[in-house]
Short mmCIF file of C-alpha atoms in Angstrom, two decimals:
data_model
loop_
_atom_site.label_atom_id
_atom_site.label_comp_id
_atom_site.label_asym_id
_atom_site.label_seq_id
_atom_site.Cartn_x
_atom_site.Cartn_y
_atom_site.Cartn_z
CA MET A 188 91.49 94.09 120.09
CA ILE A 189 90.09 94.27 116.54
CA ARG A 190 91.97 91.83 114.31
CA VAL A 191 92.25 92.71 110.61
CA VAL A 192 93.33 90.93 107.42
CA ILE A 193 94.21 93.12 104.41
CA VAL A 194 93.73 91.71 100.89
CA ASP A 195 94.95 93.94 98.04
CA ASP A 196 97.14 93.23 95.01
CA GLN A 197 98.95 96.59 95.37
CA ALA A 198 101.87 96.23 97.80
CA LEU A 199 102.05 99.97 98.47
CA MET A 200 98.37 100.09 99.33
CA ARG A 201 98.71 97.14 101.74
CA ALA A 202 101.72 98.76 103.39
CA GLY A 203 99.86 102.05 103.84
CA PHE A 204 96.79 100.40 105.33
CA ARG A 205 98.93 98.25 107.63
CA ALA A 206 100.98 101.18 108.92
CA LEU A 207 97.86 103.21 109.64
CA LEU A 208 95.97 100.41 111.36
CA ASP A 209 98.89 99.02 113.40
CA ALA A 210 99.59 102.50 114.76
CA GLU A 211 96.08 102.67 116.22
CA ASP A 212 95.34 101.38 119.72
CA GLY A 213 92.90 98.49 119.72
CA ILE A 214 93.52 97.42 116.11
CA GLU A 215 95.99 94.77 114.89
CA VAL A 216 96.72 93.61 111.34
CA VAL A 217 97.24 89.86 111.62
CA ALA A 218 97.94 89.08 107.94
CA GLU A 219 97.96 90.50 104.41
CA ALA A 220 97.50 88.91 100.99
CA ALA A 221 98.08 89.92 97.37
CA ASP A 222 95.21 88.03 95.73
CA GLY A 223 91.73 86.77 96.56
CA GLN A 224 92.59 83.10 96.98
CA GLN A 225 95.49 83.83 99.31
CA GLY A 226 93.25 86.25 101.19
CA LEU A 227 90.56 83.60 101.62
CA ASP A 228 93.15 81.13 102.94
CA LEU A 229 94.45 83.69 105.45
CA VAL A 230 90.96 84.63 106.60
CA ARG A 231 90.23 80.95 107.22
CA ARG A 232 93.50 80.60 109.14
CA HIS A 233 93.23 83.72 111.31
CA VAL A 234 89.43 84.29 111.48
CA PRO A 235 89.80 88.08 111.90
CA ASP A 236 87.10 90.49 113.00
CA VAL A 237 87.43 92.53 109.79
CA ALA A 238 88.72 91.71 106.30
CA LEU A 239 89.60 94.69 104.08
CA ILE A 240 89.34 93.31 100.54
CA ASP A 241 90.07 95.00 97.21
CA VAL A 242 87.29 94.49 94.68
CA GLN A 243 89.51 93.75 91.65
CA MET A 244 92.35 91.25 92.16
CA PRO A 245 94.06 88.38 90.33
CA VAL A 246 93.20 84.71 90.90
CA MET A 247 89.92 85.54 92.67
CA THR A 248 88.01 88.84 92.77
CA GLY A 249 87.15 90.56 96.02
CA ILE A 250 83.45 89.88 95.50
CA GLU A 251 84.06 86.16 94.95
CA THR A 252 86.33 86.06 98.01
CA THR A 253 83.58 87.74 100.02
CA ARG A 254 81.05 85.22 98.76
CA HIS A 255 83.21 82.32 99.99
CA ILE A 256 83.68 83.97 103.39
CA ALA A 257 79.94 84.59 103.79
CA ALA A 258 79.13 80.98 102.87
CA ASP A 259 81.44 79.49 105.54
CA PRO A 260 79.69 79.07 108.94
CA LEU A 261 83.10 79.08 110.64
CA LEU A 262 83.66 82.63 109.37
CA ALA A 263 80.31 84.06 110.50
CA GLY A 264 82.10 86.59 112.72
CA VAL A 265 84.25 87.99 109.89
CA HIS A 266 83.00 91.35 108.57
CA VAL A 267 84.14 92.21 105.05
CA VAL A 268 84.75 95.78 103.90
CA ILE A 269 85.25 96.06 100.15
CA LEU A 270 87.83 98.60 98.94
CA THR A 271 88.02 100.05 95.44
CA ASN A 272 89.19 102.99 93.35
CA TYR A 273 85.83 102.99 91.58
CA GLY A 274 82.34 103.87 92.83
CA LEU A 275 80.52 101.69 90.31
CA ASP A 276 76.93 100.63 90.99
CA GLU A 277 77.35 97.00 90.01
CA TYR A 278 80.23 96.57 92.44
CA VAL A 279 78.20 98.07 95.27
CA LEU A 280 75.25 95.76 94.76
CA ASP A 281 77.33 92.66 94.04
CA ALA A 282 79.48 93.25 97.11
CA LEU A 283 76.51 93.70 99.43
CA ARG A 284 74.68 90.71 98.00
CA ALA A 285 77.84 88.64 98.40
CA GLY A 286 77.86 89.44 102.12
CA ALA A 287 80.03 92.53 102.50
CA ALA A 288 79.37 94.72 105.53
CA GLY A 289 80.48 97.84 103.71
CA PHE A 290 82.05 99.45 100.69
CA LEU A 291 84.69 102.21 100.76
CA LEU A 292 86.54 104.18 98.13
CA LYS A 293 90.34 104.13 98.45
CA ASP A 294 90.61 107.91 98.35
CA MET A 295 89.04 108.16 101.83
CA GLU A 296 90.72 110.05 104.65
CA PRO A 297 92.76 108.01 107.19
CA GLU A 298 90.18 108.73 109.90
CA GLU A 299 87.47 107.25 107.69
CA LEU A 300 89.34 103.96 107.39
CA LEU A 301 89.84 103.71 111.15
CA GLN A 302 86.17 104.46 111.75
CA ALA A 303 85.19 101.95 109.06
CA VAL A 304 87.13 99.16 110.77
CA ARG A 305 85.49 99.92 114.12
CA VAL A 306 81.99 100.15 112.64
CA ALA A 307 82.39 96.92 110.67
CA ALA A 308 83.79 95.08 113.71
CA ARG A 309 80.59 96.00 115.59
CA GLY A 310 78.55 94.35 112.85
CA ASP A 311 77.01 97.57 111.56
CA ALA A 312 76.51 98.43 107.89
CA LEU A 313 79.08 100.76 106.41
CA LEU A 314 78.28 102.83 103.33
CA SER A 315 79.59 106.27 102.48
CA PRO A 316 76.96 108.87 101.45
CA ALA A 317 78.08 108.68 97.82
CA ILE A 318 77.77 104.89 97.79
CA THR A 319 74.39 105.06 99.52
CA ARG A 320 73.09 107.40 96.81
CA ARG A 321 74.21 104.96 94.12
CA LEU A 322 72.63 102.04 95.96
CA ILE A 323 69.31 103.84 96.37
CA GLY A 324 69.47 105.00 92.76
CA GLU A 325 69.64 101.40 91.57
CA PHE A 326 66.39 100.55 93.34
CA VAL A 327 64.65 103.72 92.15
CA THR A 328 64.98 102.55 88.54
CA ARG A 329 63.20 99.23 88.97
CA PRO A 330 60.09 97.84 90.68
CA PRO A 331 60.49 95.79 93.88
CA ASP A 332 60.81 92.03 93.57
CA ARG A 333 58.78 90.77 96.52
CA SER A 334 59.22 87.14 95.42
CA ASN A 335 62.96 87.53 96.02
CA THR A 336 62.54 88.14 99.76
CA PRO A 337 59.81 85.78 101.02
CA GLY A 338 61.00 86.16 104.61
CA MET A 339 59.52 89.67 104.74
CA ALA A 340 56.09 88.12 105.33
CA ALA A 341 57.40 86.59 108.57
CA LEU A 342 58.38 89.95 110.05
CA THR A 343 56.22 91.49 112.76
CA ARG A 344 55.01 95.07 112.41
CA ARG A 345 57.75 96.27 114.77
CA GLU A 346 60.42 94.31 112.89
CA ARG A 347 59.27 95.82 109.59
CA GLU A 348 59.37 99.29 111.10
CA VAL A 349 62.93 98.96 112.43
CA THR A 350 64.05 97.38 109.15
CA ALA A 351 62.61 100.33 107.22
CA LEU A 352 64.35 102.81 109.52
CA ALA A 353 67.64 100.90 109.22
CA ALA A 354 67.27 101.10 105.43
CA ARG A 355 66.99 104.87 105.78
CA GLY A 356 70.41 104.82 107.43
CA LEU A 357 69.38 105.30 111.06
CA THR A 358 71.55 103.88 113.86
CA ASN A 359 70.09 101.79 116.69
CA GLU A 360 70.05 104.87 118.92
CA GLU A 361 68.23 106.93 116.28
CA ILE A 362 65.74 104.11 115.68
CA ALA A 363 65.13 103.89 119.42
CA ALA A 364 64.46 107.63 119.66
CA HIS A 365 62.12 107.54 116.65
CA MET A 366 60.10 104.60 117.99
CA VAL A 367 60.35 105.64 121.66
CA ILE A 368 61.97 102.37 122.71
CA SER A 369 65.37 101.50 124.21
CA PRO A 370 68.43 101.03 121.98
CA PHE A 371 68.63 97.44 123.27
CA THR A 372 65.06 96.77 122.10
CA ALA A 373 65.83 98.33 118.72
CA LYS A 374 68.89 96.12 118.38
CA THR A 375 66.82 93.06 119.34
CA HIS A 376 64.23 93.82 116.64
CA ILE A 377 67.02 94.29 114.07
CA SER A 378 68.65 90.98 115.08
CA ARG A 379 65.35 89.09 114.80
CA ALA A 380 64.63 90.61 111.40
CA MET A 381 68.11 89.61 110.18
CA THR A 382 67.56 86.05 111.41
CA LYS A 383 64.19 85.71 109.69
CA LEU A 384 65.52 87.11 106.41
CA GLY A 385 68.78 85.16 106.53
CA ALA A 386 70.71 88.43 106.39
CA ARG A 387 74.37 88.04 107.31
CA ASP A 388 74.60 91.62 108.56
CA ARG A 389 72.88 94.98 108.59
CA ALA A 390 74.03 95.87 105.08
CA GLN A 391 72.21 92.89 103.61
CA LEU A 392 69.14 93.78 105.66
CA VAL A 393 69.11 97.17 103.94
CA VAL A 394 69.34 95.54 100.49
CA PHE A 395 66.46 93.18 101.35
CA ALA A 396 64.35 96.12 102.52
CA TYR A 397 64.69 97.93 99.19
CA GLU A 398 64.42 94.83 97.01
CA SER A 399 61.20 93.74 98.70
CA GLY A 400 59.57 97.16 98.47
CA LEU A 401 59.34 97.45 102.26
CA VAL A 402 60.71 100.96 101.79
CA GLU A 403 60.73 103.08 98.66
CA PRO A 404 63.66 105.33 97.80
CA ARG A 405 61.40 108.06 96.33
CA GLU A 406 62.56 111.27 98.08
CA GLN A 407 66.11 110.12 98.66
CA LEU A 408 67.35 111.11 95.19
CA GLY A 409 64.73 113.67 94.32
CA ARG A 410 63.10 111.33 91.80
CA ARG A 411 59.44 110.37 91.49
CA GLU A 412 58.48 113.37 93.58
CA GLN A 413 55.00 114.80 93.31
CA PRO A 414 54.38 118.56 93.34
CA ARG A 415 53.90 119.81 96.88
CA ARG A 416 50.91 121.84 97.94
CA ALA A 417 51.65 125.33 99.17
CA ASP A 418 50.53 124.38 102.66
CA ALA A 419 52.50 121.13 102.75
CA GLY A 420 54.98 120.57 105.53
CA PRO A 421 58.75 120.07 105.12
CA ARG A 422 59.75 117.43 102.62
CA GLY A 423 60.48 114.06 104.22
CA ALA A 424 58.82 115.06 107.51
CA GLY A 425 56.57 112.00 107.57
CA PRO A 426 57.60 108.50 108.65
CA PRO A 427 59.16 106.08 106.14
CA SER A 428 56.89 103.79 104.15
CA VAL A 429 56.49 100.38 105.71
CA GLY A 430 54.32 97.44 104.95
CA PRO A 431 51.26 96.54 106.99
#
């Protein structure tokens, strides 16, 4: 059973989320709160698998609430999904850096919310395509800050490769197929990389990968592209850039 806490200052929004989630087999809403501080208190009391948290709330913002959850060792198993009406870049980055596992817009379809809860409960990163484009766009506009992620030097070649593929949005199964290894081995490499980098979850691992320059977002948004030769192969056919 996936246990969920909903934190949103709009009563109608909370009611809608609760009705949808409680009607689904395998998911249970254990509490709901109307502000960030109350949400933090309820998360500490119930220790849910997933916390759905609005980004803008009274008393304490969703990002600050997420930061407190991520800093508490007793809440290491709580996966935060930030909810908002706005797809603003600064919220995306701040939420992920604070420790959120994902970021969803409130105009999503009901099936997307259900899938989001399941994905987050597994510990996987959760970013919609639109949010991913904004995230990548942020890193395109600035050089990497390798001093900000010193743990990258501790990664093995294999760990760097799986981290780069994860940053491209590949699942463990897709990484395994690309590297010709088992999904379990891919997951093991991801877990070791997260431990070495101090990443709370896969979403933070992706942020670290871009910030350190382990991968470059070049083709993802069609920026920085060089003219292709007439005999060049399909765009993006080569492997992602990884460090030595």
